[in-house]
Coordinates of C-alpha atoms and ligand atoms in Angstrom, one line a residue:
X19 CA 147.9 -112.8 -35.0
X20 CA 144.5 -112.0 -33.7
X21 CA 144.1 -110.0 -30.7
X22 CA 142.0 -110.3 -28.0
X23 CA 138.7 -109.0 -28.1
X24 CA 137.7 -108.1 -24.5
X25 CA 139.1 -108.8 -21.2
X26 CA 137.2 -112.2 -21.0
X27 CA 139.0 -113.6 -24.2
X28 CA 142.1 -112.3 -22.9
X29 CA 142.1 -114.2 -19.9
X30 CA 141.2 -116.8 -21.5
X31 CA 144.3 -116.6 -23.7
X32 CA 146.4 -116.0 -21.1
X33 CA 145.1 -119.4 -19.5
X34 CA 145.5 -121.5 -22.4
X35 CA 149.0 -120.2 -22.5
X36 CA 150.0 -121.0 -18.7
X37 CA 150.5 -117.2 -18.5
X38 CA 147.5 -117.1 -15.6
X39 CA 146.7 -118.6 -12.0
X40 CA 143.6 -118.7 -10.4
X41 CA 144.1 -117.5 -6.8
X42 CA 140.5 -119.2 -4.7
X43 CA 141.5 -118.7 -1.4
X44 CA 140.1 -115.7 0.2
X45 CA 142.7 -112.6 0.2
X46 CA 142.4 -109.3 1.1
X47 CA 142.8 -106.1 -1.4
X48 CA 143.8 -103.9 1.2
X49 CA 147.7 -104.4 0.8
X50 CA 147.9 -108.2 1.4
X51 CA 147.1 -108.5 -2.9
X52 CA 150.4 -106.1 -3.0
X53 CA 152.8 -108.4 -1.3
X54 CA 151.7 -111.2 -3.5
X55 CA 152.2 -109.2 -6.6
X56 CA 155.0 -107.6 -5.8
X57 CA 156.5 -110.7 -5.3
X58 CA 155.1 -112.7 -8.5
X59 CA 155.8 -109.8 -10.9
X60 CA 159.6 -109.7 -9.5
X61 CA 160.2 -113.4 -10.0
X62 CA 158.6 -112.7 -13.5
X63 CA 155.6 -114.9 -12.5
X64 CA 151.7 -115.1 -14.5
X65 CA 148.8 -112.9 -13.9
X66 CA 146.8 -113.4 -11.1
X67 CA 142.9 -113.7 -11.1
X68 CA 141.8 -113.3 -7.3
X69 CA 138.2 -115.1 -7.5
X70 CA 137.8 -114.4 -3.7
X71 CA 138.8 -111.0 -3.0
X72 CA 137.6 -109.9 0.5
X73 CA 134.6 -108.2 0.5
X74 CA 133.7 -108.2 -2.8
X75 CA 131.9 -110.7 -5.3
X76 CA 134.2 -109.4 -8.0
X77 CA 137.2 -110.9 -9.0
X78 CA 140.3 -109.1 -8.9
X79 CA 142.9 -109.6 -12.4
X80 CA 146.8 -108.1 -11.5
X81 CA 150.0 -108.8 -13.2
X82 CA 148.3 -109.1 -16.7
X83 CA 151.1 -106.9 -18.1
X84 CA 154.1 -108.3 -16.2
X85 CA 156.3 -110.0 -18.2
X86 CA 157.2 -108.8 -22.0
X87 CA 156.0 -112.0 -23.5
X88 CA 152.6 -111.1 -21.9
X89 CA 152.7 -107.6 -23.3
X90 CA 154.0 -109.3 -26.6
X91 CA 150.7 -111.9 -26.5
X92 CA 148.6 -108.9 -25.9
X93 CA 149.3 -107.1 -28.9
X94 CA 149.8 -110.1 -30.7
X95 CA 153.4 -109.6 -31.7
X96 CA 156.3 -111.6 -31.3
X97 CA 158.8 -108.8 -30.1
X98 CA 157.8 -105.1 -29.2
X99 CA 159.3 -103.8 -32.1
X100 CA 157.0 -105.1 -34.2
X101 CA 154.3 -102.9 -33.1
X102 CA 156.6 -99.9 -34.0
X103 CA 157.1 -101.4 -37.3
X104 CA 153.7 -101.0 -38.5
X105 CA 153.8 -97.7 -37.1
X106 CA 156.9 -97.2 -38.9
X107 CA 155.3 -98.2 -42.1
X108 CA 152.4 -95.5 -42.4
X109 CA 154.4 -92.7 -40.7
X110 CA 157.1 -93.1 -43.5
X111 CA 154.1 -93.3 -46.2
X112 CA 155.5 -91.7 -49.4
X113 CA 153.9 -90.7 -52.2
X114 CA 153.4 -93.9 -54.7
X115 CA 155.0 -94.8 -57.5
X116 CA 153.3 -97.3 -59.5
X117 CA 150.5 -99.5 -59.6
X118 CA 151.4 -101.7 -56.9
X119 CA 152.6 -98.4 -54.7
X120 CA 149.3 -96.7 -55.1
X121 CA 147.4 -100.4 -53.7
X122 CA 149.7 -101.0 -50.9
X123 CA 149.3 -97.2 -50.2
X124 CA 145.4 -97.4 -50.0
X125 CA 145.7 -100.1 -48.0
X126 CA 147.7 -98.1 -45.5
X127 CA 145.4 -95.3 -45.5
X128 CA 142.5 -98.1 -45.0
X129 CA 144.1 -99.3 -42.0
X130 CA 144.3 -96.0 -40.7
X131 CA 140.7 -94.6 -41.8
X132 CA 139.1 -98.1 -40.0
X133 CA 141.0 -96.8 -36.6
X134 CA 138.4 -94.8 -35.8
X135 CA 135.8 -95.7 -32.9
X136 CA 132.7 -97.0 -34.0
X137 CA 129.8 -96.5 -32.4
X138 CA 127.4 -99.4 -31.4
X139 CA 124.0 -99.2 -29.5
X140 CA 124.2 -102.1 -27.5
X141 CA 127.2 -102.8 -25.1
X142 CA 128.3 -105.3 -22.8
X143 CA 129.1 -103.2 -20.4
X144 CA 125.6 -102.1 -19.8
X145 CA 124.0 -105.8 -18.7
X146 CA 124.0 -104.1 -14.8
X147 CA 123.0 -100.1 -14.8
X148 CA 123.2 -98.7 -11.5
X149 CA 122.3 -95.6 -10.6
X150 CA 121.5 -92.8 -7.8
X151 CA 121.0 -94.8 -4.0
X152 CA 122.2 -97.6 -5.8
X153 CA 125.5 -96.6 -6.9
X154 CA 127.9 -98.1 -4.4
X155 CA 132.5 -98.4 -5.1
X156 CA 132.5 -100.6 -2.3
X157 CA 131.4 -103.4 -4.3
X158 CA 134.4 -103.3 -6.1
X159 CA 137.9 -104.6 -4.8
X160 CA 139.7 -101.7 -5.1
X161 CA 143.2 -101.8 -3.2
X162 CA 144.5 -99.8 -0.5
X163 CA 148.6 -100.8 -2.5
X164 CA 151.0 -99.2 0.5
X165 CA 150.8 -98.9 4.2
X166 CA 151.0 -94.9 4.0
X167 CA 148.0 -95.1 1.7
X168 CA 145.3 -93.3 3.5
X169 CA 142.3 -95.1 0.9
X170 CA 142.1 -97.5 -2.0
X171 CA 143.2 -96.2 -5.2
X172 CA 141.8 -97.1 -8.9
X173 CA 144.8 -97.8 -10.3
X174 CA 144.0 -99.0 -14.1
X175 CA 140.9 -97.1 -15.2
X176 CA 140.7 -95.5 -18.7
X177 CA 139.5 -92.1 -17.8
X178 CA 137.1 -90.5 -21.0
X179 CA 136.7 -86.7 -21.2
X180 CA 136.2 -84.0 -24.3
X181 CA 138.0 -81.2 -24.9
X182 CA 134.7 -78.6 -24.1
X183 CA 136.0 -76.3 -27.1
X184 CA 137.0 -78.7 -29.7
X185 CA 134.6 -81.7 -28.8
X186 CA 138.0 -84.2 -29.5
X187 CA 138.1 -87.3 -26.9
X188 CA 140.8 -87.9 -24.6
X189 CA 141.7 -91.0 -22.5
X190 CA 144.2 -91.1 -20.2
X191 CA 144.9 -93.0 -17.1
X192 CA 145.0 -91.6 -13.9
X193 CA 145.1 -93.2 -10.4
X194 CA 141.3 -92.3 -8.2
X195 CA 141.2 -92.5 -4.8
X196 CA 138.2 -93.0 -3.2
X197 CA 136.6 -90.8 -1.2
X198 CA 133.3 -92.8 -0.1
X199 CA 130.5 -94.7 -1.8
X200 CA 129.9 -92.1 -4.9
X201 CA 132.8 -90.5 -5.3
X202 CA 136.7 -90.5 -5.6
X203 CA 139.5 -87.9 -6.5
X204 CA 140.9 -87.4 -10.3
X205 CA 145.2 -87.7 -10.1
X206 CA 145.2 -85.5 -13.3
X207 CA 148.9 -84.1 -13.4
X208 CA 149.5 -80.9 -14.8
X209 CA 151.0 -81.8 -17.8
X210 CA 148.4 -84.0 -19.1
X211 CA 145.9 -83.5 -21.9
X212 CA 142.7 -84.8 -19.3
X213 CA 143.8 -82.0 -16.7
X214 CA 143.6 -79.5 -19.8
X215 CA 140.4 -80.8 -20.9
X216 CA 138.7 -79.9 -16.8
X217 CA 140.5 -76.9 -16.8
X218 CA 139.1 -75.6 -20.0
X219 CA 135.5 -76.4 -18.7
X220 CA 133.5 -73.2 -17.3
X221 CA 131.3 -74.9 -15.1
X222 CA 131.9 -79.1 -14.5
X223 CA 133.0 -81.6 -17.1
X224 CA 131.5 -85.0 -18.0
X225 CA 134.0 -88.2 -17.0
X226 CA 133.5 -91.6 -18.0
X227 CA 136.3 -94.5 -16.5
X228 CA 136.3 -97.8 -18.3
X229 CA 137.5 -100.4 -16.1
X230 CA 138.5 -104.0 -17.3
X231 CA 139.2 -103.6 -21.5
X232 CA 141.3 -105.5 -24.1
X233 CA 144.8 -105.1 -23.5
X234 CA 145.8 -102.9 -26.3
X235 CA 142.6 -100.3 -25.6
X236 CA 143.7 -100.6 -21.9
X237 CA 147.4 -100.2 -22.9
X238 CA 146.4 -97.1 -25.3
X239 CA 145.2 -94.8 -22.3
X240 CA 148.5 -94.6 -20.8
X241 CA 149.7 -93.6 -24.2
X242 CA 151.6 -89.9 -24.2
X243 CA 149.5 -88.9 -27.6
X244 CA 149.4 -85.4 -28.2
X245 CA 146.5 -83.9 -27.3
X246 CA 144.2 -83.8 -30.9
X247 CA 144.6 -87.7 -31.2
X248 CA 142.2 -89.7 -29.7
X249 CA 143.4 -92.7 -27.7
X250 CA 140.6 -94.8 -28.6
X251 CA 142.4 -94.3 -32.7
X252 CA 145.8 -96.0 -31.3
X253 CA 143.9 -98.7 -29.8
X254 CA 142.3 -99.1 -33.5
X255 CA 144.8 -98.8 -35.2
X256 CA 147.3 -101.3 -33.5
X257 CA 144.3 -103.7 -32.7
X258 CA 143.3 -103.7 -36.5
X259 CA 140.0 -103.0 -36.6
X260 CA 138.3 -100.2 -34.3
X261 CA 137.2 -99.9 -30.6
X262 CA 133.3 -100.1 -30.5
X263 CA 131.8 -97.7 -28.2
X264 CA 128.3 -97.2 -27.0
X265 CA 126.6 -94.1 -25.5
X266 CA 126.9 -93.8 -21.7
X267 CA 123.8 -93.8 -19.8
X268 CA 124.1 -90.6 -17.4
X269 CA 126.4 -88.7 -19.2
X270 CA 127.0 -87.6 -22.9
X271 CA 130.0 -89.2 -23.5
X272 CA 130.8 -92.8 -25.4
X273 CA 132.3 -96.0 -23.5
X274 CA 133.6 -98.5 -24.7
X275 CA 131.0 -101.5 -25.2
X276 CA 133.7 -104.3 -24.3
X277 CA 134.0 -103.1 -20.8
X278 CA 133.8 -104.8 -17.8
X279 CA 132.9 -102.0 -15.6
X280 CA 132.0 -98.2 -16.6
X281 CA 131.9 -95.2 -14.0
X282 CA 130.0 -92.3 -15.2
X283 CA 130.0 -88.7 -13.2
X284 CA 130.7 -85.3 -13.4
X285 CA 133.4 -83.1 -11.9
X286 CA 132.7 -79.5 -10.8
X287 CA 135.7 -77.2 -12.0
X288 CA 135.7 -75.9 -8.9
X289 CA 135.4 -78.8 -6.5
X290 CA 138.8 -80.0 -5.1
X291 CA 140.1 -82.2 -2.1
X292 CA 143.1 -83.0 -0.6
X293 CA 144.3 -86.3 -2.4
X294 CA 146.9 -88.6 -1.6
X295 CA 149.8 -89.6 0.0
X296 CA 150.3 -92.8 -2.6
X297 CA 152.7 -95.2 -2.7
X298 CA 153.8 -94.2 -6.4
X299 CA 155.9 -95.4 -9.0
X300 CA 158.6 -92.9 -8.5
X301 CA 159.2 -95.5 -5.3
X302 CA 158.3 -93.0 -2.9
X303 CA 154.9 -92.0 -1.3
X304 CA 153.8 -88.9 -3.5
X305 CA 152.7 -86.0 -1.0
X306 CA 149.2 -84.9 -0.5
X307 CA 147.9 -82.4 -3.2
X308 CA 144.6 -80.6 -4.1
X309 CA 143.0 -82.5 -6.8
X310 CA 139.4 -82.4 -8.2
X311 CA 136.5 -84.5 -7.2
X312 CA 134.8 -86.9 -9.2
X313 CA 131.6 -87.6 -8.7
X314 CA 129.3 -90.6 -9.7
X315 CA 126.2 -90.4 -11.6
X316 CA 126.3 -94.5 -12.5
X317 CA 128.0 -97.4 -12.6
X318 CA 127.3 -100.1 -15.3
X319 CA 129.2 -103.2 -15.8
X320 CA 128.6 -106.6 -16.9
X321 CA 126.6 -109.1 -14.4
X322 CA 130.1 -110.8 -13.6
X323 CA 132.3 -108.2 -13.8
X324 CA 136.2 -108.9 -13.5
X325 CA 138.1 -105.8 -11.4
X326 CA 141.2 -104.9 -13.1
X327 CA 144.4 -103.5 -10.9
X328 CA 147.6 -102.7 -10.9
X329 CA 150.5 -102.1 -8.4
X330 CA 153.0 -99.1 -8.8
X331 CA 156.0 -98.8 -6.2
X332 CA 159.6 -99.0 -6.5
X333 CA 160.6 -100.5 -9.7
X334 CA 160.9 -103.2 -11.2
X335 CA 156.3 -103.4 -11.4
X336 CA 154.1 -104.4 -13.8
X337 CA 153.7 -101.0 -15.0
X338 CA 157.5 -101.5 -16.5
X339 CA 155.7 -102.8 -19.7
X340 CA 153.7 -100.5 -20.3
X341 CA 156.2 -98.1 -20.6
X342 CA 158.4 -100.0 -22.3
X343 CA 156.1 -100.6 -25.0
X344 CA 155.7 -96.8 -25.2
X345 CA 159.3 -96.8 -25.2
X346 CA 159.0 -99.2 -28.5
X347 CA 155.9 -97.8 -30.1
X348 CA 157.3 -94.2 -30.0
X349 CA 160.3 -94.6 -31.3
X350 CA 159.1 -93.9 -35.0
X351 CA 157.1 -91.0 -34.2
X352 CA 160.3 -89.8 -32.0
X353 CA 162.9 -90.1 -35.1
X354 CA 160.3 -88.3 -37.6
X355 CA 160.9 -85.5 -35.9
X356 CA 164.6 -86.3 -34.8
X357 CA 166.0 -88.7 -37.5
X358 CA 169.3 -88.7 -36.7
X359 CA 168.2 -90.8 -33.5
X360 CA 168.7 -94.3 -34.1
X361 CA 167.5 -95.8 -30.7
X362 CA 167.0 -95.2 -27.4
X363 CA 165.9 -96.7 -23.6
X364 CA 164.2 -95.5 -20.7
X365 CA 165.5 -97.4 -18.1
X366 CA 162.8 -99.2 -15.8
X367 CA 165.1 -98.1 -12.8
X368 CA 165.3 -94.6 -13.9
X369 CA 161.1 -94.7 -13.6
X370 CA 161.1 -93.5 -17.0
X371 CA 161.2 -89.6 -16.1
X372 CA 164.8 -89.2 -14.3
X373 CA 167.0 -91.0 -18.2
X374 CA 166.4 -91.6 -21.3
X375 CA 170.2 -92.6 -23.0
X376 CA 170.3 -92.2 -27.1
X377 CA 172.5 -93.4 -30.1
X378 CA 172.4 -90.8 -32.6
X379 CA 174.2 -90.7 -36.4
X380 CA 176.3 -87.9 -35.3
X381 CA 177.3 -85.7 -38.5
X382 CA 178.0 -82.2 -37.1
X383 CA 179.8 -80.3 -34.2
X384 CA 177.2 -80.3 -31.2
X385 CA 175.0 -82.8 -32.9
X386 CA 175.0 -84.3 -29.5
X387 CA 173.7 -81.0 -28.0
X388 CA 171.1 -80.6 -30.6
X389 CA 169.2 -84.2 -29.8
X390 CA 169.6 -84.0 -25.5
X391 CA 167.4 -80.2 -26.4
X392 CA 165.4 -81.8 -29.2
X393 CA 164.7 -84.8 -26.5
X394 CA 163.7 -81.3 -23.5
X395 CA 161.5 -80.4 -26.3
X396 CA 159.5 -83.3 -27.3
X397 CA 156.1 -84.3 -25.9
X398 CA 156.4 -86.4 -22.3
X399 CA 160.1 -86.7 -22.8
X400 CA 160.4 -83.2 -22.5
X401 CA 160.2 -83.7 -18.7
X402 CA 163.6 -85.9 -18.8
X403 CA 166.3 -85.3 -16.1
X404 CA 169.0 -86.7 -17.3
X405 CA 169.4 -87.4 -21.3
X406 CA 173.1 -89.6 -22.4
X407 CA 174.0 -89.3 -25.6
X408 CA 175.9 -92.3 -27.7
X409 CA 177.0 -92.8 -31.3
X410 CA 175.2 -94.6 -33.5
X411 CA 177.5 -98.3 -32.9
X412 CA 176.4 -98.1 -29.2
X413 CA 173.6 -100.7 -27.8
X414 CA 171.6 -98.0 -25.9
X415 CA 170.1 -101.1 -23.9
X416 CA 173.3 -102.5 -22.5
X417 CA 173.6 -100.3 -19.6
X418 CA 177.0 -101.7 -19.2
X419 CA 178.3 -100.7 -23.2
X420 CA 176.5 -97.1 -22.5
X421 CA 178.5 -96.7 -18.8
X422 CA 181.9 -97.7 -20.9
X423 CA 181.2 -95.1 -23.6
X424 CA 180.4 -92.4 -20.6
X425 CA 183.0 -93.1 -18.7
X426 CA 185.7 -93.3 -21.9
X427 CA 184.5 -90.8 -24.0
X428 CA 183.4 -88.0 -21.3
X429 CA 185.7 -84.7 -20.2
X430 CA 183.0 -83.9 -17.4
X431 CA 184.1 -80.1 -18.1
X432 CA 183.5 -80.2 -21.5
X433 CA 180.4 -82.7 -22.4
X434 CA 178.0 -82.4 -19.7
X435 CA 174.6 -80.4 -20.3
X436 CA 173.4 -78.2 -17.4
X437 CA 170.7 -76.6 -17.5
X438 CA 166.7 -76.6 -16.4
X439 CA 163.6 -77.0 -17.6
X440 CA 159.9 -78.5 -16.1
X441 CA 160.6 -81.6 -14.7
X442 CA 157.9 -84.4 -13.8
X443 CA 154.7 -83.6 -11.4
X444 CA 155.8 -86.3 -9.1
X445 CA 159.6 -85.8 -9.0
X446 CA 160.4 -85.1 -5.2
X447 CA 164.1 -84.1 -5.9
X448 CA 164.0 -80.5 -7.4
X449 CA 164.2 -77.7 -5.3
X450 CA 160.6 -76.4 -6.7
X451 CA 157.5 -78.7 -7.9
X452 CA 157.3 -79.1 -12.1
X453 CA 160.7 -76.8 -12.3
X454 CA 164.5 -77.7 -11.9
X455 CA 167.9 -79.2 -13.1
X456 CA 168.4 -81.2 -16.1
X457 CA 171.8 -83.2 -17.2
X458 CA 173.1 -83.7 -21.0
X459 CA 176.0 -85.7 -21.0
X460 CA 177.7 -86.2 -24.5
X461 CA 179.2 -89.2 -24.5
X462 CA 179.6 -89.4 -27.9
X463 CA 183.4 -89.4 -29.9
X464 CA 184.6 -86.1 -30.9
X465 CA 187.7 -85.0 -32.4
X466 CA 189.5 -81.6 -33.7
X467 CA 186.5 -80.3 -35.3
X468 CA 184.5 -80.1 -31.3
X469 CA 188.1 -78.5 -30.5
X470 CA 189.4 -81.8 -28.9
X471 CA 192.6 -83.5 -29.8
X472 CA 193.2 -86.1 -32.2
X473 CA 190.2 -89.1 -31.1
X474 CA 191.6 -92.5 -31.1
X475 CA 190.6 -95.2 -32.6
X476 CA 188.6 -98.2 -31.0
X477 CA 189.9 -101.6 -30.6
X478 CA 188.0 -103.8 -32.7
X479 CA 189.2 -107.6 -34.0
X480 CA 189.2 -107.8 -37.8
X481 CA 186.6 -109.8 -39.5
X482 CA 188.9 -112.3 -41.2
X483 CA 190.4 -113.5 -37.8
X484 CA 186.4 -113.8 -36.3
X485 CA 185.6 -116.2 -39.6
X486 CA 188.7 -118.0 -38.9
X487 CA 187.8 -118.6 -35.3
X488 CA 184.5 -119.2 -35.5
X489 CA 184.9 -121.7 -38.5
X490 CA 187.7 -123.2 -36.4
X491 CA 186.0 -123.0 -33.0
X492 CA 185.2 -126.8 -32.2
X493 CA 188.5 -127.5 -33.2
X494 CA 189.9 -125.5 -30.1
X495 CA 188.3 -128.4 -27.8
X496 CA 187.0 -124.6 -25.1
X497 CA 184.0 -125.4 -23.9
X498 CA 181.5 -122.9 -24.4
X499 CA 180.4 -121.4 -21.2
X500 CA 177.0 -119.8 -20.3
X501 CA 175.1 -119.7 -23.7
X502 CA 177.5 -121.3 -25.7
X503 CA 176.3 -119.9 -28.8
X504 CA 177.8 -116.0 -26.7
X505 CA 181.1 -117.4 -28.0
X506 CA 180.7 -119.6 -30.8
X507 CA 179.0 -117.2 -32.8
X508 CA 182.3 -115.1 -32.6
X509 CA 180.7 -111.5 -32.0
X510 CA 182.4 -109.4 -29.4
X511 CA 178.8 -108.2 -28.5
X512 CA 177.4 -111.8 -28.7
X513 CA 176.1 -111.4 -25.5
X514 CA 175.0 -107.7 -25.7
X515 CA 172.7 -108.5 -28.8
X516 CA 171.0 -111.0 -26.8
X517 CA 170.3 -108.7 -24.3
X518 CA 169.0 -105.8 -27.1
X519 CA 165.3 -106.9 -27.6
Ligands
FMN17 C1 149.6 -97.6 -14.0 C2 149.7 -96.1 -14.4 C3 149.2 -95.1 -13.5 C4 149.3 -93.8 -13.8 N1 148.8 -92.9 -13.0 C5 148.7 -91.6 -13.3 C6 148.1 -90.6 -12.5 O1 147.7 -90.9 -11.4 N2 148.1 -89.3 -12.9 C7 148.6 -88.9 -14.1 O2 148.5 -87.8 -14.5 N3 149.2 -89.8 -15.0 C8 149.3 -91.1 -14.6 N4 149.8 -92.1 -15.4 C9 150.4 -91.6 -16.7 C10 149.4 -91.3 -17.7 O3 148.5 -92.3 -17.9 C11 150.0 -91.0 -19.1 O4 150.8 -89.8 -18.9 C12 149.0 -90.7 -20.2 O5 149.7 -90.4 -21.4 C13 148.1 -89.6 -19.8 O6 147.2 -89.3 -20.9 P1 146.9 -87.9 -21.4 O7 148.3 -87.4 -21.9 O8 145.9 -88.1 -22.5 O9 146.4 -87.1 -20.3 C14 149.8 -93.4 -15.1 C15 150.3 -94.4 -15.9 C16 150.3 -95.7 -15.6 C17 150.8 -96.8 -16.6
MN18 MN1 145.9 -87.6 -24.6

C-alpha cells in the first residue's frame, strides 16, 4: 500500500476515506480548538482541518493520529503489527543459504541502504522564505491547549539538530513555547538525544523544526532511537523509499523538502528562560523549568501552508497512537535483546512511563527478575515505574487476564521488585526530579524450584469437549449474545483475542 507523500496527499486520503471534517466556522486556537478535540478524539471521531483559525490565514490540522485505523492508513498497514513485521524481518536477517536466500537477502539490505535521506535542491517548503524583520510566529495558529498555560505551545514540530562531534542528525519532538515573534523555548528533557546534542555544543547550536510532514516522517521524530540512528532513516525505511531533504536557507542543516512550514534558528548554549507550566500528558500541568531559547533566523513554508497540532492532557489523546505504534514497532528490536519476551503493552492510562506489563517464556528461577531489570535497563523503557511480569499464555493487552494472573499468582512478600532507578523528567510523584522508586511484580507461576510449594494446575476445558460444542452449538437453540461469534467460536478467550490487536 502506498503511503502518503506529503501532508497535502495525506489529507487528501484521509478525505476520501471519511476519516476528515472540514471545520469553516471561525474558532479560536487559544483553548477553544482543545475542547473540540478533546472531545472528538474521545468519541474516536476524524481529523479536524480548522480553515478559519482566529487570527491566522493558516489552517489548523488536529486529530490526524486519533484513531488506530488512522495510524494504520498512515503507514499504510492493515494492523500495527505489520510495521514490526518488516522490522522483524531485517533485524532477524541470517546469513543466506542458497540462491534464493542470497536474492531475498539483497533485497533486504536494499531496502535498508535506500533509507537513507536524499538530498534534493529544490523543496516545497521553500515557495515563501522569510527572514530577519519579516520573521513573524504570530502568523501561525499555534495553541494556548490548557487554562494554566501561560503561552501557545508548538506541540508537533520535528526538531533537526547534529551531534557537533560526530556530525550524525537527530530529530526529535519536543513541545516550544513561544516567547514573542522570533523566538520560543526548546522542552528538551534530559534524557533525550537533542538535549545531548546542545549540551555538547561549545558555543550555540544550529535547529531546524519541520512543521506539517507525511505521517510516518512526522511519526518517526517521536521515535525513542538510540542516539547514532537518524530518525529521518526510520521514516525511510518504513515509508519505502527515503525522506528527501533540501538545504536550509539560514542555517547549515537539511529539512525536509515536503514540509509545510520550516523554522530555522540558533540556540546559544548558554541562553535559558523559565519555560512552562504545560498542560502535559502526564495529566497534570508540568512545573516551570529553565530551558533553552531558540531563536529564529527564518521561516520558510509553502505559500498555503497547513499548521499541524496536537493536544496532550490526561489520557486517553491523540498522542495514544503514537505511542502505541512505538509500542508495536519496538517490539522486535526489544526481544533482540530480550528474547525470552514474547509481548508486551504500555497502557495509554499508565501515560506510557508509570507500566509496561510483559509475557515472557519463563525457563529459569528468577527469569522474571531478569526481564523487569533487563526492561530498567533498556533505552526509554528504562525510565518505567512499575514493570508486571506474566507467562508466556497471558494476553498482556487484556488488562483484566493480566489483573487475574497478579492477583492469583502474587505472594506480595515474595514477588514484588523494589527498588529505584531514574524515572521520567516529567514524573511529579518521586520524592526527587529524574530519581526514585520502581515496582517489579512477578506475577508469573512458580513452583519448588523458586522455593514455593507444589503450583497447581490451571483450569482449562479439554479440546475434544470445545469441538463437540462448537460443532454442536446451533443445536443448543442459546442465542449468542454480544458478538455471537465470542461464543460460537468456542474459545474461552474468544473475547480476549478480539480485544488483542
Ligand atoms: C506529542 C508529543 C510531544 C512530546 N513533547 C516532548 C517534549 O516537550 N520534550 C521532550 O523531551 N520529549 C517530548 N516528547 C517525546 C519525544 O519526542 C521522544 O522521547 C523522542 O524519542 C525524542 O527524540 P530523541 O530521543 O531523539 O531526543 C513528545 C512526544 C510526543 C508524541
Ligand atoms: Mn534520537
Amino acid at each position: 500500500m502506498a503511503v502518503p507523500a506529503d501532508l497535502r496527499d495525506w489529507i487528501d486520503l484521509l478525505e476520501r476515506e471519511g476519516e476528515l471534517v472540514r471545520v469553516s466556522a471561525e474558532v479560536d486556537p487559544d483553548l477553544e480548538i482543545t475542547e473540540i478535540v478533546d472531545r472528538t478524539v474521545k468519541a474516536g471521531g476524524p481529523a479536524l482541518l480548522f480553515e478559519n483559525p482566529k487570527g491566522s490565514r493558516h489552517p489548523l490540522l488536529i486529530n490526524q493520529f486519533g484513531t488506530e485505523r488512522r495510524m494504520c492508513m498512515g503507514f499504510g498497514v492493515e494492523r500495527l503489527d505489520d510495521i514490526a513485521a518488516r522490522l522483524e524481518d531485517v533485524l532477524e536477517m541470517q546469513p543466506p543459504e542458497g540462491l534464493i536466500d542470497k536474492v531475498r537477502g539483497l533485497k533486504k539490505l536494499k531496502s535498508i541502504a535506500d533509507s537513507r535521506p536524499k538530498t534534493v535542491s529544490r523543496g516545497a517548503c521553500q515557495e515563501v522564505v522569510l527572514t530577519g524583520d519579516d520573521i513573524d510566529l504570530g502568523v501561525l495558529p499555534i495553541q494556548r491547549c490548557w487554562p494554566g498555560d501561560p503561552a501557545p505551545f508548538i506541540t508537533l514540530p520535528a526538531v533537526i539538530t547534529k551531534d557537533p562531534h560526530t556530525g550524525g542528525r537527530n530529530v526529535g519532538m519536543y513541545r516550544m513555547q513561544k516567547i514573542d515573534a522570533r523566538s520560543t523555548y526548546m522542552h528538551w528533557q534530559i534524557h533525550k538525544d537533542g538535549r545531548a546534542d546542545y549540551l555538547a555544543t561549545d558555543g550555540k547550536i544550529p535547529v531546524a523544526v519541520a512543521l506539517g510532514l507525511d505521517p510516518i516522517t512526522a511519526y518517526s521524530a517521536s521515535a525513542p532511537l538510540p542516539k547514532h540512528i537518524d530518525e529521518f532513516m526510520l521514516a525511510g525505511f518504513l515509508r519505502g523509499e527515503p525522506v528527501e531533504l533540501v538545504r536550509a536557507k539560514t542555517v547549515d542543516l537539511e529539512v525536509p523538502a515536503n514540509a509545510e512550514i520550516i523554522l530555522e534558528g540558533t540556540i546559544e548554549k548558554a541562553e535559558v528562560g523559565i519555560e512552562g507550566p504545560f498542560g502535559d500528558h502526564t495529566g497534570y500541568y508540568t512545573p516551570e523549568e529553565p530551558f533553552p531559547v531558540f531563536r529564529l533566523s527564518a521561516i520558510t513554508m509553502r505559500r498555503d501552508a497547513v499548521y499541524p497540532s496536537i493536544v496532550v492532557g490526561k489520557p486517553p489523546q491523540e498522542d495514544q497512537w503514537l505511542a502505541k505504534a512505538t509500542e508495536r514497532i519496538f517490539l522486535p528490536a526489544v526481544k533482540l535483546t530480550v528474547p525470552e519476551i514474547v509481548d508486551y503493552d504500555l497502557p495509554v492510562a499508565g501515560t506510557f512511563h508509570n507500566c509496561v506489563i510483559v509475557s515472557i517464556r519463563k525457563s529459569f528461577p528468577g527469569h522474571a527478575r531478569k526481564v523487569m531489570h533487563a526492561i530498567w535497563g533498556l533505552g526509554m523503557l528504562s525510565l518505567s515505574k512499575a514493570v508486571v511480569v506474566v507467562d508466556a499464555h497471558v494476553n498482556v493487552h487484556d488488562y483484566e487476564e493480566v489483573f487475574f494472573y497478579v492477583g492469583a499468582n502474587v505472594d506480595p512478600k515474595r514477588d514484588i521488585v523494589i527498588t529505584e532507578g531514574p524515572l521520567d523528567h516529567l514524573d511529579h510523584a518521586p520524592t526527587l526530579q529524574f530519581f526514585g522508586g520502581k515496582i517489579g511484580i512477578d506475577a508469573t507461576a512458580k513452583g519448588p524450584a523458586e522455593g514455593t510449594r507444589e503450583w497447581p494446575e490451571e483450569i482449562e476445558m479439554s479440546e475434544e469437549v470445545r469441538t463437540l460444542v462448537d460443532r454442536r452449538w446451533s443445536e443448543y437453540g442459546i442465542p449468542a449474545h454480544g458478538d455471537g461469534g465470542v461464543v460460537q467460536n468456542g474459545s474461552r478467550r474468544g473475547l480476549r483475542q478480539l480485544l488483542r490487536r
